[in-house]
Short mmCIF file of C-alpha atoms in Angstrom, two decimals:
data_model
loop_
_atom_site.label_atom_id
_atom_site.label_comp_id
_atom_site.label_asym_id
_atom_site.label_seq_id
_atom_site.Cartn_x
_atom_site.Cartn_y
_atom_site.Cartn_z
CA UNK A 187 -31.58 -66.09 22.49
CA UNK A 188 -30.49 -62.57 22.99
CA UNK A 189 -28.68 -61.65 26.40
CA UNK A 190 -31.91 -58.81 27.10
CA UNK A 191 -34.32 -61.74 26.36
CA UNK A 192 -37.31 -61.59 29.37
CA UNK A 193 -36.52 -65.16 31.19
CA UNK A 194 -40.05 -66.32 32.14
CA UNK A 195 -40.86 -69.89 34.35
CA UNK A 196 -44.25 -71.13 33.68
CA UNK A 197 -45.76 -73.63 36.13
CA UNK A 198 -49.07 -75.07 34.68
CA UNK A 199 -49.39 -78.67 34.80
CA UNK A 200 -51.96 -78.16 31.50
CA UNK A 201 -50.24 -78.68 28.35
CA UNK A 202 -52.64 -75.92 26.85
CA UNK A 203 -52.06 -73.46 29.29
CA UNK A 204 -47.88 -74.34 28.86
CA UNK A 205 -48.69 -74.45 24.81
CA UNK A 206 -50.60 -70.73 25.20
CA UNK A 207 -47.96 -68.51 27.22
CA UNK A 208 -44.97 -69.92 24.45
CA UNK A 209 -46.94 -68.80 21.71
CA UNK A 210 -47.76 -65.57 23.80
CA UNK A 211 -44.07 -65.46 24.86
CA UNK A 212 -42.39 -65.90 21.64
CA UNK A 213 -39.16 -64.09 19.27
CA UNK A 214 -35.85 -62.38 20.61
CA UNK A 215 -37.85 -60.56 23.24
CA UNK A 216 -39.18 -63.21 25.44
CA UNK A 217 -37.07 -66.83 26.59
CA UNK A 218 -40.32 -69.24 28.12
CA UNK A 219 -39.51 -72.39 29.98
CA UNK A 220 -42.39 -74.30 30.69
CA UNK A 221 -42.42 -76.87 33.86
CA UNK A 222 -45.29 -79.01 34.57
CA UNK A 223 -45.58 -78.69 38.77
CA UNK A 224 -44.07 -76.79 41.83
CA UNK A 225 -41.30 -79.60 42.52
CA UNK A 226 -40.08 -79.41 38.84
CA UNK A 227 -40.19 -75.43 39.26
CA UNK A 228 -37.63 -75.92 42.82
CA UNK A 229 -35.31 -78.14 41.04
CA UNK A 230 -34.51 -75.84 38.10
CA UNK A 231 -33.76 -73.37 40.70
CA UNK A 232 -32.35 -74.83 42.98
CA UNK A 233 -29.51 -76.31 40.97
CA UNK A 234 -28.56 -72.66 40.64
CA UNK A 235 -28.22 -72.61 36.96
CA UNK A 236 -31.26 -70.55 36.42
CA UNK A 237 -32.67 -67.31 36.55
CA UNK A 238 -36.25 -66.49 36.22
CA UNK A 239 -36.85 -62.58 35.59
CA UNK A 240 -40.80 -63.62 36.27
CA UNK A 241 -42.37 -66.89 37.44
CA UNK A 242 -46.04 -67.23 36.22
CA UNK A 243 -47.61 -69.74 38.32
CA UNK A 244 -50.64 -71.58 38.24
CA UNK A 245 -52.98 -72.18 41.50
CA UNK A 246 -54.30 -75.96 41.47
CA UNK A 247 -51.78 -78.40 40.73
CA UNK A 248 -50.66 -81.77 42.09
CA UNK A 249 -48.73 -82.47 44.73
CA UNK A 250 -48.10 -78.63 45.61
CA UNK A 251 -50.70 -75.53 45.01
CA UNK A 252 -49.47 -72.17 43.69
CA UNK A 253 -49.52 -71.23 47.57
CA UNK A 254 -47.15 -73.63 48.40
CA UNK A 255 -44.46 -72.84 45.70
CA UNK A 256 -44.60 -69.33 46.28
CA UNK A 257 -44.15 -70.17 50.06
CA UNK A 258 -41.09 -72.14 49.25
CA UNK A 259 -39.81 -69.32 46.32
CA UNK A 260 -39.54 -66.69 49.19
CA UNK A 261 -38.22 -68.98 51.63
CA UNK A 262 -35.46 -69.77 49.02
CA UNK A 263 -34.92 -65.66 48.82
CA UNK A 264 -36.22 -66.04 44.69
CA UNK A 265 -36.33 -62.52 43.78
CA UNK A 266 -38.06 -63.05 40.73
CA UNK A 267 -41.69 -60.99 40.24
CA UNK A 268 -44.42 -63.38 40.35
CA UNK A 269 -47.41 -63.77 38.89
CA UNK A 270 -50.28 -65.96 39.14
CA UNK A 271 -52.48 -67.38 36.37
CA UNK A 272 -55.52 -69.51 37.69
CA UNK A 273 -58.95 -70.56 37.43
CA UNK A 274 -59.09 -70.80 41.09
CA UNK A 275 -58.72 -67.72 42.95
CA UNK A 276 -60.86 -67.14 45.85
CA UNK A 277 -60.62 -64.16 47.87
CA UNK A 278 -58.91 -65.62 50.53
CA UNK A 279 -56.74 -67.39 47.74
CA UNK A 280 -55.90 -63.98 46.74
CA UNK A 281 -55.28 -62.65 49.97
CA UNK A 282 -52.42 -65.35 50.92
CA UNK A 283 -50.80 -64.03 47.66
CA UNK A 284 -51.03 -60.97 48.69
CA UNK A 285 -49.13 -61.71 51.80
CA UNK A 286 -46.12 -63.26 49.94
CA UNK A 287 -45.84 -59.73 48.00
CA UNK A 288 -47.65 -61.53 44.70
CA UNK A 289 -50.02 -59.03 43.42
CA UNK A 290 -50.37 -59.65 40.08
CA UNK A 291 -53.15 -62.35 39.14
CA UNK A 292 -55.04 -63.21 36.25
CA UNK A 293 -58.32 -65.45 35.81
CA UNK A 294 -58.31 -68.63 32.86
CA UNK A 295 -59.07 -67.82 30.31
CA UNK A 296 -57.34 -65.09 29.96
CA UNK A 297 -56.73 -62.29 27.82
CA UNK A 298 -53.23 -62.56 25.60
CA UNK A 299 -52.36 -58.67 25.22
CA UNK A 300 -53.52 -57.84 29.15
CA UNK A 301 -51.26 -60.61 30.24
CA UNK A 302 -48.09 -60.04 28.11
CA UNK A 303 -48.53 -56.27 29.26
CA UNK A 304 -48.59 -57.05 32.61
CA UNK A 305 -45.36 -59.28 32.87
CA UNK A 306 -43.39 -56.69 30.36
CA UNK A 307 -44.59 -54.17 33.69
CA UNK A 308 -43.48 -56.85 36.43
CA UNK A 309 -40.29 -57.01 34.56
CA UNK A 310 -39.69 -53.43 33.92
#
């Protein structure tokens, strides 16, 4: 992978969603690393080894929502931009996003060109 590459975490724990944003995400311009819940996301950065340049996260997921990672992300000081991608986002869903500085959220399904736009913006 090229140094510039975009470093994007995905956090879906639906192997079509995870299959989707690598296809989406794909060549020199774009490094995807797909993780399967919120306590998988922590690990890889908490051991420090990681960067993220955005996080895409998914809403309803076992063991931790999309809330609840984001509330740990920016109580870890994660300065990554983050974006959520979810079936399931109520208004006052949205709102507690909104809170936690995440403005950026798209409904499933989504469109591929609207959503690869908007993290090459969160990244910019």
């Amino acid at each position: 992978m090229s140094a510039a590459a975009l470093r994007i975490l995905a956090v879906d724990n639906e192997p079509s969603v995870t299959f989707s944003l690598r296809c989406i995400f794909t060549g020199p311009r774009y490094e995807l690393t797909p993780v399967e819940n919120g306590d998988a996301a922590l690990a890889r950065l908490d051991s420090g080894l990681e960067h993220y340049d955005v996080i895409i996260v998914d809403q309803k997921m076992p063991h931790m929502t999309g809330i609840e990672l984001v509330e740990q992300l920016r109580k870890r000081g994660v300065d990554s931009k983050i974006m959520v991608l979810s079936a399931h986002i109520s208004d006052d869903i949205r709102a507690a996003y909104e809170r936690m500085d995440v403005h950026v959220m798209f409904p499933k399904p989504f469109d591929v060109a609207a959503i690869r736009s908007a993290v090459d913006q969160l990244a910019a």
